[in-house]
Short mmCIF file of C-alpha atoms in Angstrom, two decimals:
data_model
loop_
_atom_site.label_atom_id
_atom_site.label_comp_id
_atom_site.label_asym_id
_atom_site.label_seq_id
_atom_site.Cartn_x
_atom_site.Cartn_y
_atom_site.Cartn_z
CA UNK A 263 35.11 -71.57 7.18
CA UNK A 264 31.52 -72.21 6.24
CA UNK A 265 29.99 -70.44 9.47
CA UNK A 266 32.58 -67.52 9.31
CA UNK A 267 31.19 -67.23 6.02
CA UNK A 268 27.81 -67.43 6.69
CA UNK A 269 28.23 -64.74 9.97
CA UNK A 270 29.81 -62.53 7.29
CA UNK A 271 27.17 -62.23 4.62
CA UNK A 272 24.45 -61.85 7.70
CA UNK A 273 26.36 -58.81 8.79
CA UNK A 274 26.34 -57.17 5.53
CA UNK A 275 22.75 -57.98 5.38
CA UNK A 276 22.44 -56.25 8.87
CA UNK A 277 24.96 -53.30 7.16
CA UNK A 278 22.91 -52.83 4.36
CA UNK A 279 19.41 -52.85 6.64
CA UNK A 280 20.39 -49.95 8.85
CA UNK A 281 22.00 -47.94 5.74
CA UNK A 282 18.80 -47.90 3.61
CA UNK A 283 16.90 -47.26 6.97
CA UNK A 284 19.06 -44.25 7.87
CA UNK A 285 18.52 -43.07 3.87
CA UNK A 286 14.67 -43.75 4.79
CA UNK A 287 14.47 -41.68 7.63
CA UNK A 288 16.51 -38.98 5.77
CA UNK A 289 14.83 -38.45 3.09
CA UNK A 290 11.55 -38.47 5.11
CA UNK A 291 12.77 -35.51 7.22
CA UNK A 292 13.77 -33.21 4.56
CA UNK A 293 10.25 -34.61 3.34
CA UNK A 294 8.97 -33.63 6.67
CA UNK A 295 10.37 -30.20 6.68
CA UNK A 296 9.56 -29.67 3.24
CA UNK A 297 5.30 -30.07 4.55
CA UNK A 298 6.13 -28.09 8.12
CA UNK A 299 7.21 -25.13 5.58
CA UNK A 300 5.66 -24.34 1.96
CA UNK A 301 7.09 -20.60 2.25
CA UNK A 302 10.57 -21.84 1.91
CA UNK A 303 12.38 -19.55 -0.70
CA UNK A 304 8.88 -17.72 -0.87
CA UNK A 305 6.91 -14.91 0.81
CA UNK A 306 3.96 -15.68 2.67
CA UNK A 307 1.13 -13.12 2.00
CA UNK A 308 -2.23 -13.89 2.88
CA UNK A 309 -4.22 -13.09 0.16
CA UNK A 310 -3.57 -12.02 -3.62
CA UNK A 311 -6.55 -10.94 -5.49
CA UNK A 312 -7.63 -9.48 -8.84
CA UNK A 313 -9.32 -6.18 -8.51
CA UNK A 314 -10.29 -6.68 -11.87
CA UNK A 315 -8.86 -2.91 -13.14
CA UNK A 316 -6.14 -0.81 -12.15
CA UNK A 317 -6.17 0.35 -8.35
CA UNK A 318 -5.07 3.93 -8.08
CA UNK A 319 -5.54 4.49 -4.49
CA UNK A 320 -6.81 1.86 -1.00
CA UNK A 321 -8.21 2.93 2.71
CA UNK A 322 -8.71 0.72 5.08
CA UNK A 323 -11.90 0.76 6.98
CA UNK A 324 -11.78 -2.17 9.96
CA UNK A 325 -10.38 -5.21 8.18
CA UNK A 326 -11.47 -4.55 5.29
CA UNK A 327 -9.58 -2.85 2.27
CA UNK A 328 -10.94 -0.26 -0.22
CA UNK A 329 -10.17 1.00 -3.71
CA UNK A 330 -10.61 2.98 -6.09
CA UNK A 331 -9.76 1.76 -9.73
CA UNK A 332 -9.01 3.90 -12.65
CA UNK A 333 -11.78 2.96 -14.62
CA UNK A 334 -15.21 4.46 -12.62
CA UNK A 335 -15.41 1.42 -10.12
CA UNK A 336 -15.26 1.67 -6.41
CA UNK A 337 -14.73 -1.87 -4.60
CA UNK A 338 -14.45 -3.70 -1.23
CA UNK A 339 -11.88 -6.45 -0.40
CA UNK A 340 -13.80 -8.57 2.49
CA UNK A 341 -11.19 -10.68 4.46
CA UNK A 342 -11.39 -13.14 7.06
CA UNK A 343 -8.89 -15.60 8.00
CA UNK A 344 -7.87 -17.30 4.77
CA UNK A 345 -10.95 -16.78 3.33
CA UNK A 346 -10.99 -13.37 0.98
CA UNK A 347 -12.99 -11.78 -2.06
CA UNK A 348 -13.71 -8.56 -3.93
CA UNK A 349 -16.99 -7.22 -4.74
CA UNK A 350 -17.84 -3.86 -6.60
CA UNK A 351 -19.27 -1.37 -4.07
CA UNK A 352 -19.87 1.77 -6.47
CA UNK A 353 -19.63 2.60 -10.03
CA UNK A 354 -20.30 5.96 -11.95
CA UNK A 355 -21.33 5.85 -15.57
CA UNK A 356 -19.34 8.86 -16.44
CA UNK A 357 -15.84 10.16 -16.50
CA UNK A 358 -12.49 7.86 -15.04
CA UNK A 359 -10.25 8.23 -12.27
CA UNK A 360 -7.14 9.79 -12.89
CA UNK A 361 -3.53 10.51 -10.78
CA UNK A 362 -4.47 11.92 -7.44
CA UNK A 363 -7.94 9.99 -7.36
CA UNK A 364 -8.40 8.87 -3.66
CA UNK A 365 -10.40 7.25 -1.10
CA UNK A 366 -11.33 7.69 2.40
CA UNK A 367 -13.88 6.20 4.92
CA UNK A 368 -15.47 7.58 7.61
CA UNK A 369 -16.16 6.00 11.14
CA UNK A 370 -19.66 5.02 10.01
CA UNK A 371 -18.34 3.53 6.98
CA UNK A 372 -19.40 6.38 4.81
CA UNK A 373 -16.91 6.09 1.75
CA UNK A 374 -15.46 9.77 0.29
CA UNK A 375 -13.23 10.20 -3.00
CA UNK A 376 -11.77 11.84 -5.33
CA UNK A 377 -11.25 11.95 -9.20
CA UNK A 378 -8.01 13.29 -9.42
CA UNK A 379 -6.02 15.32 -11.43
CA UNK A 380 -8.71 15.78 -14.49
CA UNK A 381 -11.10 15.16 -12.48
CA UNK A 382 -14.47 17.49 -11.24
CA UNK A 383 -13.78 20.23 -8.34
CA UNK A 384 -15.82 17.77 -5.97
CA UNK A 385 -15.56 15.68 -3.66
CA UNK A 386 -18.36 12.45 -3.58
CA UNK A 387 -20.07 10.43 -0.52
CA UNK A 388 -21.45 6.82 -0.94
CA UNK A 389 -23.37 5.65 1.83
CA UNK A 390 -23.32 1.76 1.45
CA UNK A 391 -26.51 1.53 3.48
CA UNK A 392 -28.29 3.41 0.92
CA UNK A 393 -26.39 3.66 -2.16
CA UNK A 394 -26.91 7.15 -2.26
CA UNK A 395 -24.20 9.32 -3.93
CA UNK A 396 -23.87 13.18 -2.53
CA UNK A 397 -21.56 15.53 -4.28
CA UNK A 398 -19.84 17.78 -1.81
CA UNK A 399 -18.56 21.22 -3.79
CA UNK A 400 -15.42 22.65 -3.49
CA UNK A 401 -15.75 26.12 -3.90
CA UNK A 402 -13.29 28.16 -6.51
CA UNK A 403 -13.17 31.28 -8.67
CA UNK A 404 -12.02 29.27 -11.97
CA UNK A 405 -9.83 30.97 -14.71
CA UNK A 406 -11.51 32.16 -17.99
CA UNK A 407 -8.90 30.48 -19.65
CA UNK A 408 -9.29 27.12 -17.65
CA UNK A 409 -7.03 24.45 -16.09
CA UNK A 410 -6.56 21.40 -14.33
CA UNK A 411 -9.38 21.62 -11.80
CA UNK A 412 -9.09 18.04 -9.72
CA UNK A 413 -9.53 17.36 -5.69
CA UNK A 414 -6.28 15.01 -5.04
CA UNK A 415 -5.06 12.88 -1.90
CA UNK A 416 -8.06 13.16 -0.04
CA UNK A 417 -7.03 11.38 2.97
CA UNK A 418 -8.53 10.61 6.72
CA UNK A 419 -7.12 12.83 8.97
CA UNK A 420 -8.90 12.32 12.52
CA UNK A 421 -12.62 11.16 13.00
CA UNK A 422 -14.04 14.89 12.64
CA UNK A 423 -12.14 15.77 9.18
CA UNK A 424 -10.42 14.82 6.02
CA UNK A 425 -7.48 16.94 4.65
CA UNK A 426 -7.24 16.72 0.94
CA UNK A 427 -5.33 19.24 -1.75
CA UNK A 428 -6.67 21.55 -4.13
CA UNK A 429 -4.48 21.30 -7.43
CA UNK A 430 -6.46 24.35 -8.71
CA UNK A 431 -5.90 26.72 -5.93
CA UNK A 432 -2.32 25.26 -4.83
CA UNK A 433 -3.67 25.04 -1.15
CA UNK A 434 -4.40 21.81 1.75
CA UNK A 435 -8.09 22.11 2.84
CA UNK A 436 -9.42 20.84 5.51
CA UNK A 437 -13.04 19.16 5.19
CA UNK A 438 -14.64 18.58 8.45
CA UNK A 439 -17.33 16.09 7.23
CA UNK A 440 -19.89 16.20 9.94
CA UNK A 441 -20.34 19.92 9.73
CA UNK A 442 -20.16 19.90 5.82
CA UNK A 443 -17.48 22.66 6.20
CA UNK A 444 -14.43 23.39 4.08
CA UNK A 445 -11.76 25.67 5.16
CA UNK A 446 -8.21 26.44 3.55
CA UNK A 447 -5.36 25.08 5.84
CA UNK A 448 -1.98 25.90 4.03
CA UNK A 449 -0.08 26.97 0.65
CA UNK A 450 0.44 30.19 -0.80
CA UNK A 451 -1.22 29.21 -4.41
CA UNK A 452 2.36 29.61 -6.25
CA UNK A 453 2.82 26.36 -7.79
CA UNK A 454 6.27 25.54 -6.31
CA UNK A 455 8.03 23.98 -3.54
CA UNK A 456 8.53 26.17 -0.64
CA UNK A 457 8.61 25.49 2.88
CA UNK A 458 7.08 27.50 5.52
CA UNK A 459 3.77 28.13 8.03
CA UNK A 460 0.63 28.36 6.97
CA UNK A 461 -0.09 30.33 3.46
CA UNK A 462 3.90 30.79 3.38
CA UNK A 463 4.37 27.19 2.44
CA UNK A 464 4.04 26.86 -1.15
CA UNK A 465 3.34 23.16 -3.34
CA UNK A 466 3.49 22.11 -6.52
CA UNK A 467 0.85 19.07 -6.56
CA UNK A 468 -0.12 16.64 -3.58
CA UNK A 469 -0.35 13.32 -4.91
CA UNK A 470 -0.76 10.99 -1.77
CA UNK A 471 -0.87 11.75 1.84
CA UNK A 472 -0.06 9.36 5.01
CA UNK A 473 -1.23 10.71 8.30
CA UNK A 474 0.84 9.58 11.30
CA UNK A 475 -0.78 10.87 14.80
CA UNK A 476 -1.02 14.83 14.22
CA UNK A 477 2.03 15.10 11.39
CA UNK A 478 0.93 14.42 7.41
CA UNK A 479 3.52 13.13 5.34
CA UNK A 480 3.16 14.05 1.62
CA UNK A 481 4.26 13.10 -2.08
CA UNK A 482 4.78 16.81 -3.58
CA UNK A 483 5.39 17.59 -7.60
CA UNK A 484 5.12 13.37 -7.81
CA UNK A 485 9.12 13.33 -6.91
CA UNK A 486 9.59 15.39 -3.10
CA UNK A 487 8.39 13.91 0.49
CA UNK A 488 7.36 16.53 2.79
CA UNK A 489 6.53 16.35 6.43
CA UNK A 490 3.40 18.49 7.46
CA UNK A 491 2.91 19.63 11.56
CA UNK A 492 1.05 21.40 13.56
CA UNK A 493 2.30 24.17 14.86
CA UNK A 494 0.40 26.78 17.44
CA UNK A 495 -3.03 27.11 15.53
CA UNK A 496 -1.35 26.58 11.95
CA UNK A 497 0.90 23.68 10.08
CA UNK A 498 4.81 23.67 9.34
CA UNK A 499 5.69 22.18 6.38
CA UNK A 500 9.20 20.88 5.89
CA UNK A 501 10.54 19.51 2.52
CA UNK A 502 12.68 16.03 3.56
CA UNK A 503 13.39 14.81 0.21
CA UNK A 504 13.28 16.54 -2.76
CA UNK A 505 13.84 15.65 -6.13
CA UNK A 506 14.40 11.56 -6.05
CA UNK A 507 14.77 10.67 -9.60
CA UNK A 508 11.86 7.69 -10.22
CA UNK A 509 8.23 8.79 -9.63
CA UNK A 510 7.14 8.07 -5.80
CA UNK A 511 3.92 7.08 -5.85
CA UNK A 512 2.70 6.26 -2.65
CA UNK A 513 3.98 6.12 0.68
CA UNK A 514 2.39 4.82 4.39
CA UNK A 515 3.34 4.87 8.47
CA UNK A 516 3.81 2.05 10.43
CA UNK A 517 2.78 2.53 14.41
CA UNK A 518 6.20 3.36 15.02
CA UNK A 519 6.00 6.25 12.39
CA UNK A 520 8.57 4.75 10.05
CA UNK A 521 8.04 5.69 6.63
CA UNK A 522 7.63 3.17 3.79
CA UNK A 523 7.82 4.14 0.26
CA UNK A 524 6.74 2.63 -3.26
CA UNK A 525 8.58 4.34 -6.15
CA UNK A 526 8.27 3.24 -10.16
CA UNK A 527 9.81 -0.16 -10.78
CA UNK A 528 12.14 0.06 -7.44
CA UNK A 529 9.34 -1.68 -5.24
CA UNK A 530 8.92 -0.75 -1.25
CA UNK A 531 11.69 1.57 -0.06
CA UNK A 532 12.13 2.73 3.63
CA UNK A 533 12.57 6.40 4.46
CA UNK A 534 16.21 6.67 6.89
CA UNK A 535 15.87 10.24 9.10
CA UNK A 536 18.77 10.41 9.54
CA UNK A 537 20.29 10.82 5.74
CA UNK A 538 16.85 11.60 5.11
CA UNK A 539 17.13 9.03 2.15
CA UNK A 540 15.31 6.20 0.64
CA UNK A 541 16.89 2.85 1.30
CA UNK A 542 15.97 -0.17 -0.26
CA UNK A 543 13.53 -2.52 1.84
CA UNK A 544 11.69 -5.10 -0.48
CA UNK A 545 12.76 -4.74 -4.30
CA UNK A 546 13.93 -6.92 -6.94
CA UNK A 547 12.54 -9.29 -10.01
CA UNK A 548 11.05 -12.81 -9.66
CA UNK A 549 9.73 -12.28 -6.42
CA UNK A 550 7.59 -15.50 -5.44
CA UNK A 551 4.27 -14.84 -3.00
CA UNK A 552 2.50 -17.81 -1.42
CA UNK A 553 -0.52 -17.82 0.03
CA UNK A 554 -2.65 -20.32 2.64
CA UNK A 555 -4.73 -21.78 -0.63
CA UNK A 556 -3.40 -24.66 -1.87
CA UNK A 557 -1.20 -24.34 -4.60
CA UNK A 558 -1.74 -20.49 -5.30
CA UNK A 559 1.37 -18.63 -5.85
CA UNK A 560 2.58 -15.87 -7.87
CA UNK A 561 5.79 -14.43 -9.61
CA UNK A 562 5.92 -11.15 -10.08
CA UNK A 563 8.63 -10.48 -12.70
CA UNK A 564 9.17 -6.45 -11.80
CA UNK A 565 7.78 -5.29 -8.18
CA UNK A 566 6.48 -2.05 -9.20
CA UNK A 567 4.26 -1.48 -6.59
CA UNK A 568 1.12 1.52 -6.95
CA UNK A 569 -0.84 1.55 -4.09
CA UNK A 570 0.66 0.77 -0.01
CA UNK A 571 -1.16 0.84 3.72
CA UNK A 572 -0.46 0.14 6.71
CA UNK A 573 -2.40 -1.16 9.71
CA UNK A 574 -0.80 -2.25 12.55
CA UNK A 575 1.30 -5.68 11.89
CA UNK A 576 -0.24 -6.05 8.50
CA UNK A 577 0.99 -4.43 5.11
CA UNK A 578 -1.84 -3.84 2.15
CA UNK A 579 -0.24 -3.43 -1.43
CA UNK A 580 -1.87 -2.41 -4.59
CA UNK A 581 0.23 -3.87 -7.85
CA UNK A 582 -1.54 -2.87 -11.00
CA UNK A 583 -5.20 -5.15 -11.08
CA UNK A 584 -3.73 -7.28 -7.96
CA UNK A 585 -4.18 -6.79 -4.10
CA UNK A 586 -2.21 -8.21 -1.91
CA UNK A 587 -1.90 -8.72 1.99
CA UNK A 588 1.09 -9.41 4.16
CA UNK A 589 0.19 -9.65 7.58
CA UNK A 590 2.86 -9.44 10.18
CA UNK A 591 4.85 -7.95 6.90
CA UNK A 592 8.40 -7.53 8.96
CA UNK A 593 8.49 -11.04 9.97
CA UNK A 594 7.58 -12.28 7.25
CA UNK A 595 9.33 -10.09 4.80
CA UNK A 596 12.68 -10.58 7.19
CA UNK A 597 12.40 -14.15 6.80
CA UNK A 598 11.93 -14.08 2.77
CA UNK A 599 15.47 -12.09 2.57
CA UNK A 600 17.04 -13.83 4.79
CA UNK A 601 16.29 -17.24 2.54
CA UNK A 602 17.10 -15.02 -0.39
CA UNK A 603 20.50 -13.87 0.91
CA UNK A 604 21.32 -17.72 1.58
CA UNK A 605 21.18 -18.94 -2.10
#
């Protein structure tokens, strides 16, 4: 009886070994997949930085990201690997930037922009190798009685030219930068939309522009997305939405030429052709960014989005003072609502 006893408590002993070895090894791989993946539950960006005053506008220029803020600062996102940081590039002692200021770089790295809607009737050059400013004119027969005279959405349009809008005259110029030459492209000055060819298209106010191969998609009257292409020696324009009821503020191609929207407090929405609709793409409160540094995350309680580009696999976003980058953005934003569908 003794040794039957004895063989029974050394088999619970051997019972209770492998159970709190199996809990061991348990709990060390949820432990381990814990450590193989931070991002669960979050989205992986790979930078967020503080622009240090509100961002109306970015360009891309290489790798690294531009923008204009609304007070009179002009600054440069540097970004390598998981390394990033902002530094002031330009800053004017006079006047602000208002809706409609915009920025644009040439192939040399020549940075143009605008002031916006309140802004001067010019159009201004830094040269980073010289910190020279050069005021480019835009010339107009002004009203005795005045107006709003601002250059908006000036925007890259091949390596030759910019295309920009003239809120004064109600027309798309073209500027072709090398030759220092300005020439009227389309609108019929009524201030309304209309579409048409040429000086038969009509426009209320260009806001932002996105240029995708030889076609110029464009926020109109801060509420209508138009689609601008060439046709014979002029441009078609061609109203696709018109009227959405929040304020669309800026909007960006990706390589495929699919349309991607921000709109007040409704985040990133997707443009569908074929309803020729916005659809919800990355929206919502609370949502959680994580980047590579250790430990640096951030909850953004609204996702109200100002500022979006897009360059190749990687998306560039603009969120009041913050700047943020989400490179391979389908992936990773694919992954983050597929986690968020599962709770």
């Amino acid at each position: 009886t003794s040794n039957i006893f004895n063989t029974y408590i050394q088999m619970k002993k051997i019972g209770l070994l492998f159970l709190l070895l199996g809990t061991f090894f348990s709990c060390q791989k949820k432990e381990d997949g814990y450590l193989e993946d931070p991002y669960k539950g979050k989205l992986k960006v790979t930078y967020i930085e503080e622009a240090k005053g509100w961002v109306k506008n970015i360009a891309l220029y290489n790798e690294d990201l531009y923008f204009i803020r609304q007070d009179p600062f002009i600054g440069k996102m540097d970004s390598k690997g998981n390394t990033s940081s902002v530094t002031v590039t330009k800053s004017d002692n006079f006047n602000f930037n208002n809706d409609g200021s915009s920025i644009a770089l040439s192939d040399s790295g020549d940075v143009y922009y605008t002031k916006g809607l309140l802004g001067p009737h010019k159009i201004f050059k830094y040269t980073p190798s010289t910190q020279q400013t050069t005021e480019i004119e835009v010339k107009y027969n002004p009203s005795y009685f005045g107006g709003r005279e601002g250059i908006l959405a000036l925007t890259r349009y091949n390596s030759n030219e910019f295309m920009f809008f003239d809120f004064y005259t109600k027309t798309i110029k073209r500027y072709f930068h090398n030759l220092g030459t300005i020439v009227d492209v389309m609108g019929s000055g009524r201030d309304e939309i209309s579409d048409g060819t040429g000086i038969n298209a009509s426009f209320r106010g260009i806001f932002q522009m996105a240029v995708f191969g030889k076609d110029i998609y464009v926020i109109d009257g801060k509420n209508s997305i138009r689609k601008i292409e060439p046709e014979g020696t002029s441009f078609k324009v061609t109203t696709l939405l018109r009227n959405y009821p929040e304020t669309i503020k800026d909007l960006a191609t990706d390589d495929n030429g699919v349309i991607y929207v921000v709109a007040d407090n409704q985040g990133i929405l997707k443009f569908n052709p074929t309803t020729n609709q916005l659809e919800d793409y990355l929206s919502g409160k609370y949502i959680e960014m994580k980047t590579p540094k250790s430990g640096l995350g951030y909850n953004d309680v609204i996702f109200n989005v100002d500022a979006i580009s897009i360059k190749g696999k990687d998306m560039y976003l603009a969120y009041s003072t913050t700047l943020i980058k989400i490179a391979n953005f389908k992936e990773e934003i694919a992954k983050y609502l597929l986690e968020r569908e599962r709770k």
